Short mmCIF file of C-alpha atoms and ligand atoms in Angstrom, two decimals:
data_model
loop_
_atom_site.label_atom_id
_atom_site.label_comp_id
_atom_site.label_asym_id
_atom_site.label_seq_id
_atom_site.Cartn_x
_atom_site.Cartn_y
_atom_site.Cartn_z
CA UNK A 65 75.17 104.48 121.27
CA UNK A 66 76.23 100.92 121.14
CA UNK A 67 75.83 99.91 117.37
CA UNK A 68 76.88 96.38 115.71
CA UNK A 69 77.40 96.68 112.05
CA UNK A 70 77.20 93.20 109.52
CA UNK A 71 77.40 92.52 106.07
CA UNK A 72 79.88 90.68 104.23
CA UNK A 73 83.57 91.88 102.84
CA UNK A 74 83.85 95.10 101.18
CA UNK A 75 80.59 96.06 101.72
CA UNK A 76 81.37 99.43 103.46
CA UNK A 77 81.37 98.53 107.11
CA UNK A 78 84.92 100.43 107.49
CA UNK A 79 84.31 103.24 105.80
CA UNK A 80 80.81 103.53 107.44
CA UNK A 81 82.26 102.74 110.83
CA UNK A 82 84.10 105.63 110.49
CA UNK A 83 81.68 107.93 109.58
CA UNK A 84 79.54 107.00 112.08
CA UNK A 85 82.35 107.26 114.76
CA UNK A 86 83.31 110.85 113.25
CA UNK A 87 79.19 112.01 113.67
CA UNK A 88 78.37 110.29 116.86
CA UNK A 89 82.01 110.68 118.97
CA UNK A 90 81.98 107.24 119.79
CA UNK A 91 85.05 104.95 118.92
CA UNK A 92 85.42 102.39 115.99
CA UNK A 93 86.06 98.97 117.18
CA UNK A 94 86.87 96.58 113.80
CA UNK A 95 88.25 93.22 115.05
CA UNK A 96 89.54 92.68 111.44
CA UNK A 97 91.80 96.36 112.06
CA UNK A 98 93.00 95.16 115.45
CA UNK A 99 94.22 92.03 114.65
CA UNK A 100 96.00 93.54 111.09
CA UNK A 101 97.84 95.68 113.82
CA UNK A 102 98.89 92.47 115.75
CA UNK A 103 99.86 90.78 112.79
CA UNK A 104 101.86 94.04 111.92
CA UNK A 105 103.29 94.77 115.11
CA UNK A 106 104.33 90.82 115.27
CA UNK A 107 103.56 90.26 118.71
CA UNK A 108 102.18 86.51 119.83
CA UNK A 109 98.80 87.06 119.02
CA UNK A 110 99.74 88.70 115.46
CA UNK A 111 102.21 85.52 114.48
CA UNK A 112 99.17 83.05 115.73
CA UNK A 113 96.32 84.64 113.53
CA UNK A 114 98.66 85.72 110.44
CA UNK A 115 98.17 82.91 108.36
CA UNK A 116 94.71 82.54 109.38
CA UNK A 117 93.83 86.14 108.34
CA UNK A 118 96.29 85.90 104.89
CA UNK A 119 93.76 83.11 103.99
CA UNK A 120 90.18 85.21 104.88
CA UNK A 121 89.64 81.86 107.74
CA UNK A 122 87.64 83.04 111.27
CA UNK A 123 90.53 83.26 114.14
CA UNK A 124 89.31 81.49 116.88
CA UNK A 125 85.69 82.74 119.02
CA UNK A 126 87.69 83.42 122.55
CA UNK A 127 90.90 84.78 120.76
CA UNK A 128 88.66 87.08 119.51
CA UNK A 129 86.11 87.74 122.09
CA UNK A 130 89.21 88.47 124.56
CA UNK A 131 90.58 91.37 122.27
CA UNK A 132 87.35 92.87 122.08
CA UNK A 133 86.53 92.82 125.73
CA UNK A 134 89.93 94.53 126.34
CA UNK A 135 88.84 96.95 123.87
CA UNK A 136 85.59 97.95 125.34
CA UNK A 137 87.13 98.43 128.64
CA UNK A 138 89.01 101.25 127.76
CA UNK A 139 87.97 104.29 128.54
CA UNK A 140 86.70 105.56 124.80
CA UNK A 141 84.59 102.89 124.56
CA UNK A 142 82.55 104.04 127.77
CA UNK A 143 79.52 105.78 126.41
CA UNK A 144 79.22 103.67 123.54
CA UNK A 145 81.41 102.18 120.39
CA UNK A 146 80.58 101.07 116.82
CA UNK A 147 81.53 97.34 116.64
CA UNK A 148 83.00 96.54 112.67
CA UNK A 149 83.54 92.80 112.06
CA UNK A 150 82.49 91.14 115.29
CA UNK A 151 80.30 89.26 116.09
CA UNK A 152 80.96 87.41 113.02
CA UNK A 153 79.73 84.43 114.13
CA UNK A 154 76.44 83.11 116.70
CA UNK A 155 78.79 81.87 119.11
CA UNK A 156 80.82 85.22 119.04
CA UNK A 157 77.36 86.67 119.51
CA UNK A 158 76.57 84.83 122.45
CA UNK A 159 79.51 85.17 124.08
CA UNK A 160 78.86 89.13 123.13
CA UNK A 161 75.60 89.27 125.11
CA UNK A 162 77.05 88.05 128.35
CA UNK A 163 79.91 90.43 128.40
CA UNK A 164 77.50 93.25 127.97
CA UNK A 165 74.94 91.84 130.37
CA UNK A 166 77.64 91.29 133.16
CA UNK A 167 78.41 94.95 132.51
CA UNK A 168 74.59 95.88 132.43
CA UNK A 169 74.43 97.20 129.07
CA UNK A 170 73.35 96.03 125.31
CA UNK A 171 73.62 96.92 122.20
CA UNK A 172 71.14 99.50 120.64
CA UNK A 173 70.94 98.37 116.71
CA UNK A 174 72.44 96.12 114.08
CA UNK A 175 72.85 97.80 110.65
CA UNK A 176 73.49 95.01 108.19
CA UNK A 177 75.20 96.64 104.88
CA UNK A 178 73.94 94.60 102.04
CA UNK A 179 75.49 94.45 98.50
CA UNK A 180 75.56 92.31 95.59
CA UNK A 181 78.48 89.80 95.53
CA UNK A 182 79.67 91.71 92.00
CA UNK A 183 79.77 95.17 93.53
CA UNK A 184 82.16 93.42 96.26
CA UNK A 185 84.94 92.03 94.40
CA UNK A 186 84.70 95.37 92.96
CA UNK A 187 85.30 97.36 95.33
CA UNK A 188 87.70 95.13 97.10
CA UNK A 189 90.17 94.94 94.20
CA UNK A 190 90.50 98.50 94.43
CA UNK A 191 90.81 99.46 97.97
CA UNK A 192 94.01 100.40 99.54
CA UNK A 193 94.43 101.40 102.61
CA UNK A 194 97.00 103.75 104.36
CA UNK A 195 99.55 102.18 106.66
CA UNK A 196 99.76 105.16 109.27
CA UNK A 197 96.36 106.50 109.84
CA UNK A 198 94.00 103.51 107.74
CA UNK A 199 91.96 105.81 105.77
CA UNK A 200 90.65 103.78 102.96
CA UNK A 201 90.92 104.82 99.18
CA UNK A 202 89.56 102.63 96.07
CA UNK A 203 91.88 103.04 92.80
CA UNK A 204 88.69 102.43 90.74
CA UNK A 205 86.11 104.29 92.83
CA UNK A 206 88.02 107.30 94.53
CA UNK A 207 91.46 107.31 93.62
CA UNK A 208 93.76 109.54 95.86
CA UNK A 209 95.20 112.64 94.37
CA UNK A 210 98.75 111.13 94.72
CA UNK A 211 99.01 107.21 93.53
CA UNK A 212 100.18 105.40 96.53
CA UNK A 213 100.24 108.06 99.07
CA UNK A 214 97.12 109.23 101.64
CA UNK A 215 95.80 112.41 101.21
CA UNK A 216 94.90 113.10 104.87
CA UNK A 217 98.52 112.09 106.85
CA UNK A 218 101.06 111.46 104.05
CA UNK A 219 101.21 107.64 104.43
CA UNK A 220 102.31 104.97 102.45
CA UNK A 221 99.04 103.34 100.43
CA UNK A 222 99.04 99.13 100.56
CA UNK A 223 96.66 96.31 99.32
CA UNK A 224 95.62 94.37 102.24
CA UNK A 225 97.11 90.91 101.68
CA UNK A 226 93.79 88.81 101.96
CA UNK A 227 92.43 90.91 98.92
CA UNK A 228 93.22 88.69 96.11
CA UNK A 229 90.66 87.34 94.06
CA UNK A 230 90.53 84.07 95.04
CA UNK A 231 90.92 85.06 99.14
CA UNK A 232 87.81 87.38 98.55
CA UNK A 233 85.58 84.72 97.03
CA UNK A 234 86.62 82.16 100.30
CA UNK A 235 85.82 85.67 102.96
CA UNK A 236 82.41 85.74 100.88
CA UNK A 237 82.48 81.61 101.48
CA UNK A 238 82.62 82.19 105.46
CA UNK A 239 80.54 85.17 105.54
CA UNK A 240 77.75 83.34 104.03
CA UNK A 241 78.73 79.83 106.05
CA UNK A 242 79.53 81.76 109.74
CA UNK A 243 77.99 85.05 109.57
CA UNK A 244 74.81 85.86 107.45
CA UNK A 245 72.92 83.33 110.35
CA UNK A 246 74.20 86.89 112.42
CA UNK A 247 71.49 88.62 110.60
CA UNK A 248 68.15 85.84 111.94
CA UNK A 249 69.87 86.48 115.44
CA UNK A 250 69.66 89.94 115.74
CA UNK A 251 66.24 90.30 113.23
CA UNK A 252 64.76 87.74 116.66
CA UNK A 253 66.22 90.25 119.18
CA UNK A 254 63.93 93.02 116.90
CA UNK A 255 67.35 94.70 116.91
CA UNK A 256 68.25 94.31 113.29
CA UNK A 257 67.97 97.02 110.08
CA UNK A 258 69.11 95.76 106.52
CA UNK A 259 71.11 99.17 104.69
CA UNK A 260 71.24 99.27 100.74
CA UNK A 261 74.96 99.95 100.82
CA UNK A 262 74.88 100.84 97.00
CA UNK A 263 75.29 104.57 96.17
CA UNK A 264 77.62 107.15 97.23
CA UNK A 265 79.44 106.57 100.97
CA UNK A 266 77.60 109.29 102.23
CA UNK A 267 74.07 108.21 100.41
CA UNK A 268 74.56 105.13 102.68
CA UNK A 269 75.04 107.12 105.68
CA UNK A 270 72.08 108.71 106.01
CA UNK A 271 70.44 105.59 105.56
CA UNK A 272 72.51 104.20 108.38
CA UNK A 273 71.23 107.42 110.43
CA UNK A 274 67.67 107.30 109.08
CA UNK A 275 68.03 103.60 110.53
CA UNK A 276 69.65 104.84 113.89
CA UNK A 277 66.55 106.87 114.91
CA UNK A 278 67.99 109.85 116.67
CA UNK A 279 70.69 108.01 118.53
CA UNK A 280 73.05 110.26 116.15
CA UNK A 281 72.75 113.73 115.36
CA UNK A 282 71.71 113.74 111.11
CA UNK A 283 74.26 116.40 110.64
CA UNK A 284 78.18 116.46 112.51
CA UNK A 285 78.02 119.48 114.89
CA UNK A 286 74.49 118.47 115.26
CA UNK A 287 72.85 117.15 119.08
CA UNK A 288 70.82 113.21 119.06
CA UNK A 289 67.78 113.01 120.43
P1 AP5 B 1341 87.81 92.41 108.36
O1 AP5 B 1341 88.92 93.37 108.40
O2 AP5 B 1341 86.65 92.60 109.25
O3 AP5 B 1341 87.36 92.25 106.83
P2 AP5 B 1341 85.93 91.97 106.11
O4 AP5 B 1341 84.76 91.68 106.95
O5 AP5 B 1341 86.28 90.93 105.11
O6 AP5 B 1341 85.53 93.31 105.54
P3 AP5 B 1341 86.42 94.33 104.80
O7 AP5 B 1341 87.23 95.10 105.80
O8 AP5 B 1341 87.15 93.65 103.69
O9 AP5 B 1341 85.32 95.25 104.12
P4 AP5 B 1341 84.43 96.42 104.71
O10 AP5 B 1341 83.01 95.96 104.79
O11 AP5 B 1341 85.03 97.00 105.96
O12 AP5 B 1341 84.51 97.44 103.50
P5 AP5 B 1341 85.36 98.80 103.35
O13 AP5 B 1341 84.69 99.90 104.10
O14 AP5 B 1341 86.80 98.54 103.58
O15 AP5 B 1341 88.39 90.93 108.64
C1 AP5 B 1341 89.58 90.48 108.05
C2 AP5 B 1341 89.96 89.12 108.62
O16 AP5 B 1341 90.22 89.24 110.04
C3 AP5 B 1341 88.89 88.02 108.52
O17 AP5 B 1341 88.93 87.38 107.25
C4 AP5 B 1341 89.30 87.09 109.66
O18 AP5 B 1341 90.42 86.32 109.32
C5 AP5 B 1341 89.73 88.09 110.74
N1 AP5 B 1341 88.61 88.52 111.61
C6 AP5 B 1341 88.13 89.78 111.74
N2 AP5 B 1341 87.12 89.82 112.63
C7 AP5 B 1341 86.97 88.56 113.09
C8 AP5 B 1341 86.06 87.96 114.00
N3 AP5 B 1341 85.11 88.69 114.64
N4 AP5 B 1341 86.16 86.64 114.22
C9 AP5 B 1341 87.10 85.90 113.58
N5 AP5 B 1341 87.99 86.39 112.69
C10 AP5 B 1341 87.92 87.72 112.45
O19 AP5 B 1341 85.12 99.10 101.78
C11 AP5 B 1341 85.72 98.30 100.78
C12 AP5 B 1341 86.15 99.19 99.61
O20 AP5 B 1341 85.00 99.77 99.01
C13 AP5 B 1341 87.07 100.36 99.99
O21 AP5 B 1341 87.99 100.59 98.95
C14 AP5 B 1341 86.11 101.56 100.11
O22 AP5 B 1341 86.75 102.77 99.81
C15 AP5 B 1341 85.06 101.19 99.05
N6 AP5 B 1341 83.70 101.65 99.38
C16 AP5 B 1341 83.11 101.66 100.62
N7 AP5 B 1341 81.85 102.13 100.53
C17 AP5 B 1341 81.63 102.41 99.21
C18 AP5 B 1341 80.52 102.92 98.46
N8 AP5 B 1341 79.36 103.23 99.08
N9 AP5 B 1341 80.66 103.07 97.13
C19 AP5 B 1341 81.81 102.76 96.51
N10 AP5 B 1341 82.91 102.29 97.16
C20 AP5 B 1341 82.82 102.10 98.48
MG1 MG B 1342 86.71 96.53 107.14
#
């Protein structure tokens, strides 16, 4: 199952990604995630994108396109992977389709989350995420038990730096300036299926299933078509 999924910030592509990666058993692959853990880690590609990510800019196509082609050459990644955040741009897609055509493969769907712009800063304000193992949390929406501390590993809870205000309303800026054109590509390649992302989580991952067609089993423990 080779799955893209779009939409624009905070509209659930995380947490869906890893729902979807929990039902199917095929890794999460976020660009946005792996370049937090450069930026973290501080190693040369972390201290070149920092400021770019701190302000909600695009890093650079081929600094991007090379981290996720690493990525999906690991060995998780080899019968399928749920891409969250990339391609977030048509020249990112592009350069997409000949790395999977060189390797013979393509992708399957593209879910596009939609959601009002109010819902977003929303839900953005209130996420916090867990330093150790990223589960996500939302102080307004579904607080953890323990303020500041993640229920599953323990972890310390943070607020990820590009999620003031202001930031968010420049991410929804670029989304709408780089990446909603994402959503004519892949509607032309007959590949694309727009998600209401409103509701519960899990009400929008059945209609990310529903949308999947038996490439993932409805239920976990359950077999795909
Ligand atoms: P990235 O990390 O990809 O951020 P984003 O696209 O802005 O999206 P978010 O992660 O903010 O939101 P999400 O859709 O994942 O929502 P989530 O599930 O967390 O990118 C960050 C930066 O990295 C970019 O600005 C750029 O600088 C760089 N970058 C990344 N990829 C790049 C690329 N390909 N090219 C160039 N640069 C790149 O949910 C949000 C909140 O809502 C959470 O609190 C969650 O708990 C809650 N929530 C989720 N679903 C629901 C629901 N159904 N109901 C209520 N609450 C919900
Ligand atoms: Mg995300």
């Amino acid at each position: 199952m080779r799955v893209i999924l779009l939409g624009p910030p905070g509209a659930g592509k995380g947490t869906q990604a890893r729902m979807l990666s929990d039902l199917a058993g095929v890794p999460q692959v976020a660009s946005g995630d792996l370049l937090r853990a450069a930026v973290q880690k501080k190693t040369p590609l972390g201290r070149e994108v920092a400021d770019i990510l701190a302000r909600g800019d695009l890093v650079g196509d081929e600094t991007v396109v090379k981290l996720i082609e690493d990525r999906l050459d690991g060995p998780d990644a080899a019968r399928g992977f749920i891409l969250d955040g990339f391609p977030r741009s048509v020249p990112q897609a592009e350069l997409l389709d000949g790395m999977l055509t060189r390797r013979g493969i393509r992708i399957d769907r593209a879910l596009a989350v939609m959601v009002p712009d109010g819902e977003i800063v929303k839900r953005i304000s209130g996420r916090r995420t867990c330093r150790n193992c990223q589960t996500m949390y939302n102080v307004a929406l579904e607080p953890p038990r323990q303020p500041g501390v993640c229920e599953k590993c323990g972890g310390e809870l943070y607020q990820r730096e590009d999620d003031s205000e202001q930031t968010v309303q420049h991410r929804l800026d670029v989304y709408n300036a780089s990446t909603k054109p994402l959503l004519e590509y892949y509607s032309r390649a007959g590949i694309l299926s727009r998600i209401d992302g409103m509701g519960t989580p899990t009400d929008v991952e059945k209609r990310m299933v529903g949308a999947l067609d038996g490439l993932v089993p409805k239920e976990r423990g359950g077999s795909a078509r």
